[in-house]
């Protein structure tokens, strides 16, 4: 417990850094939000008028302290492109992204980890080649391409998948919000029909993300398993006559998991912010497309809110991974 | 032990965050309405504000304003050459006003006595005055648009009695009546908005941003920004025949390929803004119904900055006009979905705009004009465009770059992100641009007043200034207001001729507004504002 607080304390300076840097970076971006929001018909005076309304005519440090004051009150500002408070938008969009990413990652783990393990135990065999092929293909196919291909085949040609229109069919209504994850919320509400609807909407985008994230996980599993299998304690275990299954599953696999968990954490946080293209293809109301749209419009508040949210998530995720280390391998302590 | 403590506190923390961020619970309707009474519309992007008076309201926001607020008058309809039904610029029909009396100095409207706002409050002349005062006072786009029809001062708007309202004219202007029928002078529920206004925001712009406080045929019942807008019909609407669709669901689908797939599979009823290539293929396949209408008073053009060399020389501008691959652009960029602006004459035959000009691709002529102007070896320049409209601008710019290269003009392409584009236009420093402009009010003098007049408005992207041109524009506006049609014709032809001869901007084409819909959708109507009017739609 003490260590956790210490860890969190050490994360504070980086958060402050993030706040300062994003504030300065958004202001340094080329583009003039006042001109953008004054509309196509604006005269120079109209632009100045909008600039004053938005408070962008004040000195930078005044704007910064105003921003800090708002932050302290938990106010992330209002997005100009959507007209909504940034906090509510992130709160509704983050679960959408997180649900998609988690399911995608889960699919990916289910395939990648066994594949990596099998490839490592039989290096040079057909399964090793298969692993190599799958990972190369997965990483070299851009996500928007995989996504569009899946939509084309499973929606347009076969008609198996529902229309790529976001998280739910247009005539369905979202379950009462508890976690923001439709799969979980619909189960809590005992609404199996909504669960089915949400799951079918989720299938293709999650598959797209899964295919993309296969590569790093499978390769890391394989490499790490190979290293562990070559180590002394595995040789000892084998020499002691333990069954192949026991050697691989109980001894080697557990030890090989550490780098895989690290990779998982990185892949997860990367996907969460970077699956903009998947969100665009499937009209998914996620956080990535929100940030990109804000960036295009030079809309400061959502960009700052997004980066801040991501920074907090990274910090939390790293903490979680550190704690997981302790669970997987008792030798690893937080102090270490 | 420590770990358990941590896990407990962590799960508690997680619990409290989730409760804190829990959005307002979505209310489940008692019964789902049938699909037959619902129209599903898909477009690329959605509104950011429901109120056209708001700061920075985008185009999709105009659509909400149009369908959720009534105006005093609307337009009649006519059928275009291509068989598409369109609004009729020259006829006005009653909407909230039952009748009006137009005199040279003013127009007096008689309001419907039975009309109410969505909340049941009767609509009175006080609401109309408050709404018009708001439009001319809040600044920005609405005020600018009102001004375009000589509607500038709150004193012009007079309440005669509860159901009689008068607009006094400050000068004779043919555009005044037309400007009273655009989206901006909608009628707002004054009492409702005042109750939700604050000292900082006396006109209640914050409230109308996400609430439709009007009396139009539809009202928004659900909005998830960037995802969907759901409208319900206002069953007590009196300003026209009750629309057929009880509910409109408008979904934002960013991927063009998916918008096409949705319409082809029959899942979406109407799809707007498909890329030209997809639309051309859809139209050819004839599986779904399509409608293409030239955008009124809208022209894609190449603009040249006449304030600095080399484009300050009219011969250089003409050389560029002779070096544009017009037909290639129509075929390869627009897939034929545009009306060419070349193939006419540089002497205007009719007082209409857009008008076809007399330039065509003639590289030899371009080269000799360049040599005459003192650039036998050509020169280097930059062609800029708005990345937000890259689908048309990018291939277009590449074709122009290639063609200008053949006469010795080296062109570098400069892609400017949407957030930056308007700021760059305002600076008026870009030497060469590819851009689009369209005016709501479909009159030549209106287009020229903004794009060619020496007042140098932002749309005069070339900074073109010519006193003769200005005189003709001003004279034509006066002639139109006073009904002197011969003078009007002479003046309009006069300024079109100058625009072609001096060619500060080269008109390329008039693009089409493309809509794809299911065969069972009837009643689509083209409007000057290029948004969808739900009221006339019928789904069978």
Tab-separated table of C-alpha atoms in Angstrom, chain B residues 263-456:
chain	number	residue	atom	x	y	z
B	263	UNK	CA	-27.313	2.463	-49.045
B	264	UNK	CA	-26.634	-0.440	-51.401
B	265	UNK	CA	-27.635	-2.993	-48.800
B	266	UNK	CA	-30.822	-1.049	-48.174
B	267	UNK	CA	-30.030	-0.345	-44.501
B	268	UNK	CA	-29.892	3.431	-44.866
B	269	UNK	CA	-32.696	5.382	-46.521
B	270	UNK	CA	-30.754	8.446	-47.637
B	271	UNK	CA	-27.034	9.082	-48.023
B	272	UNK	CA	-25.587	12.531	-48.530
B	273	UNK	CA	-22.061	13.568	-49.511
B	274	UNK	CA	-20.797	10.413	-51.162
B	275	UNK	CA	-17.514	10.817	-53.072
B	276	UNK	CA	-18.060	11.516	-56.777
B	277	UNK	CA	-16.622	8.180	-57.865
B	278	UNK	CA	-18.930	6.173	-55.614
B	279	UNK	CA	-21.870	8.278	-56.595
B	280	UNK	CA	-21.202	7.940	-60.326
B	281	UNK	CA	-21.070	4.162	-59.916
B	282	UNK	CA	-24.253	4.096	-57.842
B	283	UNK	CA	-26.059	6.205	-60.411
B	284	UNK	CA	-24.881	3.918	-63.218
B	285	UNK	CA	-25.979	0.779	-61.365
B	286	UNK	CA	-29.515	2.199	-60.988
B	287	UNK	CA	-30.133	-0.024	-58.000
B	288	UNK	CA	-30.925	2.959	-55.794
B	289	UNK	CA	-32.493	6.289	-56.636
B	290	UNK	CA	-30.079	9.178	-57.168
B	291	UNK	CA	-30.496	12.907	-57.647
B	292	UNK	CA	-27.805	15.306	-58.840
B	293	UNK	CA	-28.449	19.021	-58.907
B	294	UNK	CA	-25.989	21.782	-59.862
B	295	UNK	CA	-25.281	23.824	-56.745
B	296	UNK	CA	-26.878	27.218	-57.285
B	297	UNK	CA	-24.472	30.143	-57.514
B	298	UNK	CA	-21.610	27.744	-56.667
B	299	UNK	CA	-18.321	27.609	-58.549
B	300	UNK	CA	-15.044	25.760	-58.047
B	301	UNK	CA	-12.305	28.066	-59.250
B	302	UNK	CA	-8.604	28.826	-59.474
B	303	UNK	CA	-7.917	32.184	-57.846
B	304	UNK	CA	-4.832	34.297	-58.522
B	305	UNK	CA	-3.536	36.985	-56.202
B	306	UNK	CA	-3.545	40.102	-58.392
B	307	UNK	CA	-1.674	42.287	-55.914
B	308	UNK	CA	1.758	40.863	-56.653
B	309	UNK	CA	3.791	39.499	-59.573
B	310	UNK	CA	3.429	37.468	-61.669
B	311	UNK	CA	-0.369	37.442	-61.390
B	312	UNK	CA	-0.686	41.228	-61.383
B	313	UNK	CA	-0.237	40.971	-65.160
B	314	UNK	CA	-3.501	40.199	-66.928
B	315	UNK	CA	-1.615	38.327	-69.685
B	316	UNK	CA	-0.199	35.900	-67.139
B	317	UNK	CA	-3.688	35.282	-65.763
B	318	UNK	CA	-5.030	34.668	-69.252
B	319	UNK	CA	-2.113	32.337	-69.958
B	320	UNK	CA	-3.023	30.301	-66.884
B	321	UNK	CA	-6.656	30.278	-68.014
B	322	UNK	CA	-5.543	28.799	-71.348
B	323	UNK	CA	-3.394	26.173	-69.629
B	324	UNK	CA	-6.086	24.596	-67.408
B	325	UNK	CA	-7.121	21.044	-68.436
B	326	UNK	CA	-10.856	21.778	-68.082
B	327	UNK	CA	-12.332	18.662	-69.620
B	328	UNK	CA	-9.850	16.336	-67.884
B	329	UNK	CA	-10.897	17.824	-64.547
B	330	UNK	CA	-14.594	17.235	-65.288
B	331	UNK	CA	-13.921	13.630	-66.325
B	332	UNK	CA	-11.208	12.471	-63.942
B	333	UNK	CA	-11.919	14.511	-60.806
B	334	UNK	CA	-15.673	14.965	-60.908
B	335	UNK	CA	-16.578	11.814	-62.855
B	336	UNK	CA	-18.858	13.970	-64.943
B	337	UNK	CA	-20.817	15.161	-61.897
B	338	UNK	CA	-20.363	18.860	-62.595
B	339	UNK	CA	-21.473	21.451	-65.095
B	340	UNK	CA	-18.441	22.690	-67.078
B	341	UNK	CA	-17.690	26.391	-66.888
B	342	UNK	CA	-15.642	26.418	-70.103
B	343	UNK	CA	-17.008	26.145	-73.612
B	344	UNK	CA	-18.837	29.491	-73.669
B	345	UNK	CA	-17.786	32.929	-74.748
B	346	UNK	CA	-16.006	35.781	-72.975
B	347	UNK	CA	-18.897	38.032	-74.032
B	348	UNK	CA	-21.830	37.200	-71.748
B	349	UNK	CA	-24.920	36.174	-73.692
B	350	UNK	CA	-27.369	36.291	-70.777
B	351	UNK	CA	-27.467	38.071	-67.414
B	352	UNK	CA	-27.122	34.787	-65.522
B	353	UNK	CA	-24.472	33.383	-63.249
B	354	UNK	CA	-22.716	30.882	-63.285
B	355	UNK	CA	-21.935	31.644	-66.916
B	356	UNK	CA	-19.668	29.645	-69.222
B	357	UNK	CA	-16.504	31.475	-70.290
B	358	UNK	CA	-14.534	31.344	-73.518
B	359	UNK	CA	-11.224	29.940	-72.297
B	360	UNK	CA	-10.248	26.416	-73.262
B	361	UNK	CA	-7.098	24.311	-73.029
B	362	UNK	CA	-4.720	25.877	-75.570
B	363	UNK	CA	-1.082	25.479	-74.501
B	364	UNK	CA	0.390	27.328	-77.518
B	365	UNK	CA	-1.689	30.394	-76.788
B	366	UNK	CA	-0.709	30.169	-73.119
B	367	UNK	CA	2.990	30.053	-74.039
B	368	UNK	CA	2.790	33.067	-76.322
B	369	UNK	CA	0.880	35.078	-73.716
B	370	UNK	CA	3.537	34.209	-71.139
B	371	UNK	CA	6.309	35.285	-73.535
B	372	UNK	CA	4.456	38.536	-74.181
B	373	UNK	CA	4.250	39.185	-70.457
B	374	UNK	CA	7.995	38.678	-70.115
B	375	UNK	CA	7.994	35.119	-68.798
B	376	UNK	CA	9.154	33.072	-71.815
B	377	UNK	CA	10.811	30.589	-69.471
B	378	UNK	CA	7.837	30.506	-67.132
B	379	UNK	CA	8.127	30.920	-63.335
B	380	UNK	CA	7.572	29.069	-60.069
B	381	UNK	CA	4.574	29.411	-57.806
B	382	UNK	CA	2.559	27.596	-55.119
B	383	UNK	CA	-0.955	26.234	-55.516
B	384	UNK	CA	-2.758	25.977	-52.157
B	385	UNK	CA	-5.943	24.201	-51.185
B	386	UNK	CA	-8.011	23.265	-48.133
B	387	UNK	CA	-7.164	19.752	-46.991
B	388	UNK	CA	-10.710	19.471	-45.662
B	389	UNK	CA	-11.879	19.207	-49.269
B	390	UNK	CA	-8.989	17.103	-50.508
B	391	UNK	CA	-11.181	14.603	-52.360
B	392	UNK	CA	-11.783	17.164	-55.100
B	393	UNK	CA	-8.875	19.548	-54.583
B	394	UNK	CA	-6.043	17.067	-54.553
B	395	UNK	CA	-6.561	15.374	-57.950
B	396	UNK	CA	-7.595	18.737	-59.382
B	397	UNK	CA	-4.384	20.390	-58.203
B	398	UNK	CA	-2.262	17.582	-59.601
B	399	UNK	CA	-3.882	17.942	-63.029
B	400	UNK	CA	-3.359	21.719	-62.926
B	401	UNK	CA	0.244	21.260	-61.790
B	402	UNK	CA	0.932	18.869	-64.670
B	403	UNK	CA	-0.678	21.108	-67.266
B	404	UNK	CA	0.954	24.347	-66.066
B	405	UNK	CA	4.270	22.496	-66.070
B	406	UNK	CA	3.922	22.082	-69.842
B	407	UNK	CA	3.928	25.852	-70.364
B	408	UNK	CA	6.923	26.311	-68.056
B	409	UNK	CA	5.111	27.244	-64.828
B	410	UNK	CA	6.517	25.126	-62.010
B	411	UNK	CA	3.827	24.568	-59.417
B	412	UNK	CA	4.390	23.365	-55.902
B	413	UNK	CA	1.263	22.052	-54.153
B	414	UNK	CA	0.574	23.365	-50.667
B	415	UNK	CA	-2.050	21.482	-48.646
B	416	UNK	CA	-3.456	23.575	-45.818
B	417	UNK	CA	-5.353	21.869	-42.953
B	418	UNK	CA	-8.968	22.950	-42.530
B	419	UNK	CA	-8.284	24.702	-39.217
B	420	UNK	CA	-5.766	26.895	-40.969
B	421	UNK	CA	-7.438	27.528	-44.286
B	422	UNK	CA	-9.685	30.426	-43.361
B	423	UNK	CA	-6.953	32.200	-41.471
B	424	UNK	CA	-4.752	31.918	-44.565
B	425	UNK	CA	-7.532	33.216	-46.825
B	426	UNK	CA	-8.037	36.208	-44.552
B	427	UNK	CA	-4.351	37.102	-44.886
B	428	UNK	CA	-4.778	37.241	-48.688
B	429	UNK	CA	-1.180	36.248	-49.345
B	430	UNK	CA	-1.523	32.911	-51.165
B	431	UNK	CA	-0.495	33.396	-54.815
B	432	UNK	CA	-2.640	30.661	-56.362
B	433	UNK	CA	-5.529	28.733	-54.822
B	434	UNK	CA	-8.128	26.150	-55.701
B	435	UNK	CA	-11.344	26.926	-53.860
B	436	UNK	CA	-15.126	26.740	-53.909
B	437	UNK	CA	-17.709	29.433	-53.199
B	438	UNK	CA	-21.467	29.312	-53.275
B	439	UNK	CA	-24.011	31.944	-52.344
B	440	UNK	CA	-27.358	31.105	-50.753
B	441	UNK	CA	-29.056	33.882	-52.634
B	442	UNK	CA	-28.954	32.847	-56.258
B	443	UNK	CA	-28.421	36.224	-57.954
B	444	UNK	CA	-25.386	37.285	-60.067
B	445	UNK	CA	-24.988	40.627	-58.293
B	446	UNK	CA	-24.915	38.841	-54.941
B	447	UNK	CA	-22.063	36.584	-56.072
B	448	UNK	CA	-20.129	39.479	-57.546
B	449	UNK	CA	-20.693	41.706	-54.542
B	450	UNK	CA	-18.846	39.186	-52.351
B	451	UNK	CA	-16.322	37.765	-54.796
B	452	UNK	CA	-15.287	40.566	-57.158
B	453	UNK	CA	-16.204	43.861	-55.468
B	454	UNK	CA	-13.397	46.186	-54.433
B	455	UNK	CA	-14.611	46.194	-50.809
B	456	UNK	CA	-12.295	43.163	-50.794
